mmCIF file of C-alpha atoms and ligand atoms in Angstrom:
data_model
loop_
_atom_site.group_PDB
_atom_site.id
_atom_site.type_symbol
_atom_site.label_atom_id
_atom_site.label_comp_id
_atom_site.label_asym_id
_atom_site.label_seq_id
_atom_site.Cartn_x
_atom_site.Cartn_y
_atom_site.Cartn_z
ATOM 1 C CA UNK A 1 -17.163 21.222 -1.274
ATOM 2 C CA UNK A 2 -18.392 18.034 -0.409
ATOM 3 C CA UNK A 3 -21.860 17.417 0.285
ATOM 4 C CA UNK A 4 -23.623 14.332 1.377
ATOM 5 C CA UNK A 5 -27.568 14.348 0.748
ATOM 6 C CA UNK A 6 -29.699 12.025 3.045
ATOM 7 C CA UNK A 7 -27.371 8.751 2.985
ATOM 8 C CA UNK A 8 -28.868 5.605 3.779
ATOM 9 C CA UNK A 9 -26.450 2.850 3.698
ATOM 10 C CA UNK A 10 -24.618 -0.225 5.475
ATOM 11 C CA UNK A 11 -22.922 -3.355 5.322
ATOM 12 C CA UNK A 12 -24.627 -5.963 3.138
ATOM 13 C CA UNK A 13 -28.564 -5.751 4.220
ATOM 14 C CA UNK A 14 -27.787 -4.142 7.438
ATOM 15 C CA UNK A 15 -28.530 -0.522 7.415
ATOM 16 C CA UNK A 16 -26.225 1.750 9.188
ATOM 17 C CA UNK A 17 -26.448 4.985 8.013
ATOM 18 C CA UNK A 18 -30.151 6.279 8.154
ATOM 19 C CA UNK A 19 -30.368 9.570 6.329
ATOM 20 C CA UNK A 20 -26.576 11.457 6.851
ATOM 21 C CA UNK A 21 -26.626 14.878 5.352
ATOM 22 C CA UNK A 22 -24.311 17.916 5.631
ATOM 23 C CA UNK A 23 -22.500 20.235 3.363
ATOM 24 C CA UNK A 24 -18.710 21.279 4.280
ATOM 25 C CA UNK A 25 -17.145 24.242 2.520
ATOM 26 C CA UNK A 26 -13.478 23.982 0.986
ATOM 27 C CA UNK A 27 -10.428 24.937 3.172
ATOM 28 C CA UNK A 28 -12.026 24.080 6.222
ATOM 29 C CA UNK A 29 -11.773 21.523 9.072
ATOM 30 C CA UNK A 30 -14.726 19.467 10.635
ATOM 31 C CA UNK A 31 -14.970 17.225 13.052
ATOM 32 C CA UNK A 32 -17.090 14.537 13.607
ATOM 33 C CA UNK A 33 -18.293 13.183 17.126
ATOM 34 C CA UNK A 34 -20.760 11.151 18.496
ATOM 35 C CA UNK A 35 -21.339 7.817 20.311
ATOM 36 C CA UNK A 36 -19.141 4.643 19.931
ATOM 37 C CA UNK A 37 -21.064 2.950 17.210
ATOM 38 C CA UNK A 38 -23.036 6.148 15.771
ATOM 39 C CA UNK A 39 -21.894 5.182 12.434
ATOM 40 C CA UNK A 40 -18.778 8.063 12.558
ATOM 41 C CA UNK A 41 -16.440 5.652 10.580
ATOM 42 C CA UNK A 42 -19.126 4.311 8.306
ATOM 43 C CA UNK A 43 -19.411 7.584 7.154
ATOM 44 C CA UNK A 44 -16.041 7.929 6.052
ATOM 45 C CA UNK A 45 -16.407 4.437 4.529
ATOM 46 C CA UNK A 46 -19.557 5.556 2.409
ATOM 47 C CA UNK A 47 -17.673 8.766 0.864
ATOM 48 C CA UNK A 48 -14.983 6.744 0.254
ATOM 49 C CA UNK A 49 -16.531 3.942 -1.827
ATOM 50 C CA UNK A 50 -16.661 1.423 0.769
ATOM 51 C CA UNK A 51 -19.982 0.939 1.703
ATOM 52 C CA UNK A 52 -23.205 -0.517 0.135
ATOM 53 C CA UNK A 53 -25.354 2.833 -0.274
ATOM 54 C CA UNK A 54 -28.589 2.331 -0.303
ATOM 55 C CA UNK A 55 -29.975 5.839 -1.314
ATOM 56 C CA UNK A 56 -28.983 9.124 -1.317
ATOM 57 C CA UNK A 57 -26.382 11.315 -3.061
ATOM 58 C CA UNK A 58 -22.539 12.433 -2.455
ATOM 59 C CA UNK A 59 -21.263 15.394 -4.310
ATOM 60 C CA UNK A 60 -17.828 16.293 -4.549
ATOM 61 C CA UNK A 61 -17.187 19.801 -5.944
ATOM 62 C CA UNK A 62 -20.768 19.691 -7.499
ATOM 63 C CA UNK A 63 -20.175 16.542 -9.247
ATOM 64 C CA UNK A 64 -21.897 12.897 -8.280
ATOM 65 C CA UNK A 65 -19.741 10.577 -6.839
ATOM 66 C CA UNK A 66 -22.030 8.329 -5.021
ATOM 67 C CA UNK A 67 -20.860 4.883 -5.139
ATOM 68 C CA UNK A 68 -17.710 5.387 -6.729
ATOM 69 C CA UNK A 69 -14.806 2.963 -6.206
ATOM 70 C CA UNK A 70 -12.021 4.069 -3.367
ATOM 71 C CA UNK A 71 -9.498 4.146 -6.702
ATOM 72 C CA UNK A 72 -12.016 6.719 -8.412
ATOM 73 C CA UNK A 73 -12.131 8.515 -5.230
ATOM 74 C CA UNK A 74 -8.307 8.789 -4.736
ATOM 75 C CA UNK A 75 -8.378 10.259 -8.863
ATOM 76 C CA UNK A 76 -10.768 12.644 -7.400
ATOM 77 C CA UNK A 77 -8.214 14.389 -4.872
ATOM 78 C CA UNK A 78 -9.691 12.167 -1.966
ATOM 79 C CA UNK A 79 -7.492 10.295 0.787
ATOM 80 C CA UNK A 80 -8.755 8.265 3.855
ATOM 81 C CA UNK A 81 -6.607 7.637 6.682
ATOM 82 C CA UNK A 82 -8.927 4.829 8.447
ATOM 83 C CA UNK A 83 -9.024 4.403 12.320
ATOM 84 C CA UNK A 84 -6.303 1.985 13.774
ATOM 85 C CA UNK A 85 -3.080 0.881 12.559
ATOM 86 C CA UNK A 86 -2.625 1.068 8.696
ATOM 87 C CA UNK A 87 1.211 0.745 8.107
ATOM 88 C CA UNK A 88 2.864 -2.222 6.638
ATOM 89 C CA UNK A 89 4.908 -3.593 9.625
ATOM 90 C CA UNK A 90 7.594 -5.329 7.638
ATOM 91 C CA UNK A 91 8.092 -2.386 5.039
ATOM 92 C CA UNK A 92 10.589 0.216 5.775
ATOM 93 C CA UNK A 93 8.902 3.879 6.466
ATOM 94 C CA UNK A 94 10.375 5.060 3.114
ATOM 95 C CA UNK A 95 8.383 2.111 1.394
ATOM 96 C CA UNK A 96 5.587 2.560 3.185
ATOM 97 C CA UNK A 97 5.478 6.276 2.192
ATOM 98 C CA UNK A 98 6.163 5.042 -1.346
ATOM 99 C CA UNK A 99 2.674 3.181 -1.107
ATOM 100 C CA UNK A 100 0.915 6.249 -0.512
ATOM 101 C CA UNK A 101 2.036 7.427 -4.342
ATOM 102 C CA UNK A 102 1.801 4.052 -5.653
ATOM 103 C CA UNK A 103 -1.740 5.099 -7.927
ATOM 104 C CA UNK A 104 0.431 8.410 -9.317
ATOM 105 C CA UNK A 105 1.701 8.103 -12.999
ATOM 106 C CA UNK A 106 4.815 10.081 -12.373
ATOM 107 C CA UNK A 107 7.392 8.456 -9.754
ATOM 108 C CA UNK A 108 9.465 11.533 -10.042
ATOM 109 C CA UNK A 109 6.717 13.799 -8.057
ATOM 110 C CA UNK A 110 5.930 11.196 -5.728
ATOM 111 C CA UNK A 111 9.864 11.164 -4.638
ATOM 112 C CA UNK A 112 9.660 14.820 -4.638
ATOM 113 C CA UNK A 113 6.712 14.776 -2.324
ATOM 114 C CA UNK A 114 8.339 11.967 -0.076
ATOM 115 C CA UNK A 115 11.061 14.590 0.418
ATOM 116 C CA UNK A 116 8.474 17.380 1.146
ATOM 117 C CA UNK A 117 6.570 15.362 3.597
ATOM 118 C CA UNK A 118 9.857 14.060 5.419
ATOM 119 C CA UNK A 119 10.688 17.680 5.977
ATOM 120 C CA UNK A 120 7.266 18.368 7.776
ATOM 121 C CA UNK A 121 7.861 15.076 9.726
ATOM 122 C CA UNK A 122 11.663 15.012 10.091
ATOM 123 C CA UNK A 123 10.943 11.712 12.294
ATOM 124 C CA UNK A 124 10.254 10.127 9.364
ATOM 125 C CA UNK A 125 13.663 11.225 7.622
ATOM 126 C CA UNK A 126 15.489 9.887 10.502
ATOM 127 C CA UNK A 127 14.090 6.568 10.430
ATOM 128 C CA UNK A 128 13.589 6.129 6.854
ATOM 129 C CA UNK A 129 15.417 2.772 6.843
ATOM 130 C CA UNK A 130 13.551 1.244 9.878
ATOM 131 C CA UNK A 131 10.944 -1.337 9.524
ATOM 132 C CA UNK A 132 7.409 0.388 10.097
ATOM 133 C CA UNK A 133 7.032 -2.003 13.096
ATOM 134 C CA UNK A 134 9.863 -0.878 14.827
ATOM 135 C CA UNK A 135 8.318 2.550 15.138
ATOM 136 C CA UNK A 136 6.323 3.723 18.773
ATOM 137 C CA UNK A 137 2.450 3.634 17.929
ATOM 138 C CA UNK A 138 2.695 7.789 17.653
ATOM 139 C CA UNK A 139 5.470 7.446 15.178
ATOM 140 C CA UNK A 140 3.243 5.082 13.082
ATOM 141 C CA UNK A 141 0.226 7.452 12.922
ATOM 142 C CA UNK A 142 2.412 10.344 11.826
ATOM 143 C CA UNK A 143 3.679 7.801 9.085
ATOM 144 C CA UNK A 144 0.091 7.360 8.001
ATOM 145 C CA UNK A 145 -0.440 10.907 8.158
ATOM 146 C CA UNK A 146 2.364 11.966 6.049
ATOM 147 C CA UNK A 147 1.561 8.687 3.614
ATOM 148 C CA UNK A 148 -1.856 10.287 3.150
ATOM 149 C CA UNK A 149 -0.427 13.244 1.671
ATOM 150 C CA UNK A 150 1.584 11.897 -1.060
ATOM 151 C CA UNK A 151 -1.003 12.755 -3.703
ATOM 152 C CA UNK A 152 -1.645 16.269 -2.549
ATOM 153 C CA UNK A 153 -4.988 15.571 -1.519
ATOM 154 C CA UNK A 154 -7.946 18.224 -1.525
ATOM 155 C CA UNK A 155 -10.395 16.403 0.810
ATOM 156 C CA UNK A 156 -8.738 14.560 3.776
ATOM 157 C CA UNK A 157 -10.744 12.214 5.455
ATOM 158 C CA UNK A 158 -8.940 11.195 9.076
ATOM 159 C CA UNK A 159 -10.401 8.799 11.607
ATOM 160 C CA UNK A 160 -9.221 9.200 14.783
ATOM 161 C CA UNK A 161 -5.715 10.535 14.502
ATOM 162 C CA UNK A 162 -5.031 11.066 18.145
ATOM 163 C CA UNK A 163 -5.875 7.484 19.090
ATOM 164 C CA UNK A 164 -2.571 6.333 20.832
ATOM 165 C CA UNK A 165 -0.625 9.250 20.574
ATOM 166 C CA UNK A 166 0.819 11.569 23.416
ATOM 167 C CA UNK A 167 -0.510 15.336 23.638
ATOM 168 C CA UNK A 168 2.512 16.746 22.167
ATOM 169 C CA UNK A 169 1.836 14.361 19.265
ATOM 170 C CA UNK A 170 -1.551 15.091 19.045
ATOM 171 C CA UNK A 171 -0.999 18.848 18.751
ATOM 172 C CA UNK A 172 1.708 18.308 16.044
ATOM 173 C CA UNK A 173 -0.926 16.436 14.465
ATOM 174 C CA UNK A 174 -3.686 18.800 14.586
ATOM 175 C CA UNK A 175 -1.029 21.338 13.729
ATOM 176 C CA UNK A 176 -0.369 19.698 10.467
ATOM 177 C CA UNK A 177 -3.864 19.387 9.506
ATOM 178 C CA UNK A 178 -4.248 23.197 10.167
ATOM 179 C CA UNK A 179 -1.433 23.879 7.828
ATOM 180 C CA UNK A 180 -3.199 21.905 5.660
ATOM 181 C CA UNK A 181 -6.257 23.240 5.615
ATOM 182 C CA UNK A 182 -4.737 26.886 5.129
ATOM 183 C CA UNK A 183 -3.103 25.427 2.127
ATOM 184 C CA UNK A 184 -6.187 25.121 0.908
ATOM 185 C CA UNK A 185 -7.229 21.405 1.590
ATOM 186 C CA UNK A 186 -10.278 20.159 3.137
ATOM 187 C CA UNK A 187 -10.614 17.840 5.939
ATOM 188 C CA UNK A 188 -13.220 15.761 7.576
ATOM 189 C CA UNK A 189 -11.949 14.379 10.811
ATOM 190 C CA UNK A 190 -13.301 11.658 13.582
ATOM 191 C CA UNK A 191 -11.814 12.481 16.925
ATOM 192 C CA UNK A 192 -12.703 10.946 20.403
ATOM 193 C CA UNK A 193 -10.545 13.944 21.895
ATOM 194 C CA UNK A 194 -13.700 15.845 20.920
ATOM 195 C CA UNK A 195 -12.915 18.864 23.132
ATOM 196 C CA UNK A 196 -9.440 19.490 21.569
ATOM 197 C CA UNK A 197 -10.460 18.824 18.008
ATOM 198 C CA UNK A 198 -13.565 21.185 18.219
ATOM 199 C CA UNK A 199 -11.502 23.999 19.582
ATOM 200 C CA UNK A 200 -9.025 23.514 16.337
ATOM 201 C CA UNK A 201 -11.882 23.064 14.054
ATOM 202 C CA UNK A 202 -14.552 25.269 11.741
ATOM 203 C CA UNK A 203 -17.265 23.315 12.039
ATOM 204 C CA UNK A 204 -18.482 20.397 14.204
ATOM 205 C CA UNK A 205 -21.157 17.617 13.400
ATOM 206 C CA UNK A 206 -22.796 15.352 15.914
ATOM 207 C CA UNK A 207 -23.735 11.830 14.737
ATOM 208 C CA UNK A 208 -26.299 9.584 16.520
ATOM 209 C CA UNK A 209 -27.683 6.383 15.253
ATOM 210 C CA UNK A 210 -26.402 7.049 12.169
ATOM 211 C CA UNK A 211 -28.150 10.333 11.486
ATOM 212 C CA UNK A 212 -26.976 14.111 11.620
ATOM 213 C CA UNK A 213 -28.045 15.449 15.028
ATOM 214 C CA UNK A 214 -26.287 18.747 14.631
ATOM 215 C CA UNK A 215 -24.079 20.626 12.398
ATOM 216 C CA UNK A 216 -22.966 24.002 13.379
ATOM 217 C CA UNK A 217 -19.514 25.871 13.671
ATOM 218 C CA UNK A 218 -17.596 24.405 16.233
ATOM 219 C CA UNK A 219 -17.249 27.562 18.518
ATOM 220 C CA UNK A 220 -21.172 26.915 19.076
ATOM 221 C CA UNK A 221 -21.241 23.235 19.819
ATOM 222 C CA UNK A 222 -18.456 23.778 22.342
ATOM 223 C CA UNK A 223 -20.439 26.649 24.003
ATOM 224 C CA UNK A 224 -23.527 24.414 23.980
ATOM 225 C CA UNK A 225 -24.256 22.769 27.197
ATOM 226 C CA UNK A 226 -26.093 19.675 25.826
ATOM 227 C CA UNK A 227 -23.331 18.861 23.910
ATOM 228 C CA UNK A 228 -20.580 19.555 26.337
ATOM 229 C CA UNK A 229 -22.802 17.055 28.677
ATOM 230 C CA UNK A 230 -23.146 14.357 26.516
ATOM 231 C CA UNK A 231 -20.083 14.463 24.350
ATOM 232 C CA UNK A 232 -17.239 16.538 25.920
ATOM 233 C CA UNK A 233 -16.663 15.038 29.226
ATOM 234 C CA UNK A 234 -19.138 18.012 30.846
ATOM 235 C CA UNK A 235 -20.775 15.163 33.356
ATOM 236 C CA UNK A 236 -17.296 14.322 34.659
ATOM 237 C CA UNK A 237 -16.431 17.922 35.247
ATOM 238 C CA UNK A 238 -19.633 18.492 36.947
ATOM 239 C CA UNK A 239 -18.849 15.221 39.243
ATOM 240 C CA UNK A 240 -15.613 16.382 39.937
ATOM 241 C CA UNK A 241 -17.010 19.662 41.070
ATOM 242 C CA UNK A 242 -19.426 18.053 43.961
HETATM 243 N N1 ATP B 1 -17.635 -3.952 8.510
HETATM 244 C C1 ATP B 1 -18.656 -4.277 9.316
HETATM 245 N N2 ATP B 1 -19.991 -5.160 9.217
HETATM 246 C C2 ATP B 1 -21.042 -5.068 9.754
HETATM 247 N N3 ATP B 1 -21.231 -4.149 10.719
HETATM 248 C C3 ATP B 1 -20.197 -3.182 10.977
HETATM 249 C C4 ATP B 1 -18.874 -2.968 10.237
HETATM 250 N N4 ATP B 1 -18.152 -1.929 10.931
HETATM 251 C C5 ATP B 1 -19.136 -1.489 11.536
HETATM 252 N N5 ATP B 1 -20.270 -2.325 11.684
HETATM 253 C C6 ATP B 1 -21.403 -1.601 12.537
HETATM 254 O O1 ATP B 1 -21.653 -0.628 12.223
HETATM 255 C C7 ATP B 1 -22.108 0.332 13.699
HETATM 256 C C8 ATP B 1 -21.488 1.748 13.453
HETATM 257 O O2 ATP B 1 -19.817 1.609 13.233
HETATM 258 P P1 ATP B 1 -18.956 2.500 13.133
HETATM 259 O O3 ATP B 1 -17.448 1.841 13.151
HETATM 260 O O4 ATP B 1 -19.363 3.070 12.070
HETATM 261 O O5 ATP B 1 -19.021 3.509 14.413
HETATM 262 P P2 ATP B 1 -18.520 4.693 14.993
HETATM 263 O O6 ATP B 1 -19.197 5.910 15.138
HETATM 264 O O7 ATP B 1 -17.154 4.870 14.115
HETATM 265 O O8 ATP B 1 -17.730 4.044 16.614
HETATM 266 P P3 ATP B 1 -16.025 3.871 17.312
HETATM 267 O O9 ATP B 1 -16.467 5.496 18.092
HETATM 268 O O10 ATP B 1 -16.320 2.954 18.091
HETATM 269 O O11 ATP B 1 -15.155 4.084 15.981
HETATM 270 C C9 ATP B 1 -22.005 -0.570 14.362
HETATM 271 O O12 ATP B 1 -22.872 -1.092 15.261
HETATM 272 C C10 ATP B 1 -20.696 -1.362 13.825
HETATM 273 O O13 ATP B 1 -21.261 -2.508 14.615
HETATM 274 MG MG1 MG B 2 -15.028 4.610 14.281
#
């Protein structure tokens, strides 16, 4: 569904990605893990047309989409939820949702889909008239995820959805992602909360120094002692056991 072939790229002349290669199948969830600064967010920017790609190729359903603009990627059914807070604080929840469908030619469909995502996230209906800034951090993240769904994307790039969320809300976001996958969407996610994320994922990808280090079924990565020690807090558990 999505294929990256030996991607090199970065910001201006600085190279951050040093040969990223992986393929993910349709209707699957893949979690990207790796240390801070490994280039996880940069991979998403590369896919979404926000990076200077020096060489390599990105294929979406077999079509070459290397160096397309974000607008073109949206047109291909790709959506991107960046790391951090991305709602428009002074706009209402409803207007923030509308922004998710701003590129659609048929706004009637957008309004129908706003209704659908409000069914999925009832909190958004309850607070639809409130300014986004008045929501809690977790509620704002739900708003962002909901907004990303407005164009019925086939590929969802979601960077650290659980940051700042209570464990309950993390599970809610994960459940939403699972539901979307079951409906046929493909999801590529970065998560600090690596253990919980891999546990609900089909595949895992370990990125280090801008390179793919491992790519395997999530269950295999979870069972790998080396991955456990480096990325899943295994060393902390070992220390606690002493
Ligand atoms: N806009 C930018 N301009 C220049 N360098 C950048 C920019 N954004 C990120 N970098 C650099 O690229 C490298 C990879 O950053 P990236 O954000 O992809 O890491 P990450 O794996 O997502 O880390 P984290 O877990 O902290 O989110 C870092 O060295 C970072 O300093
Ligand atoms: Mg990041």
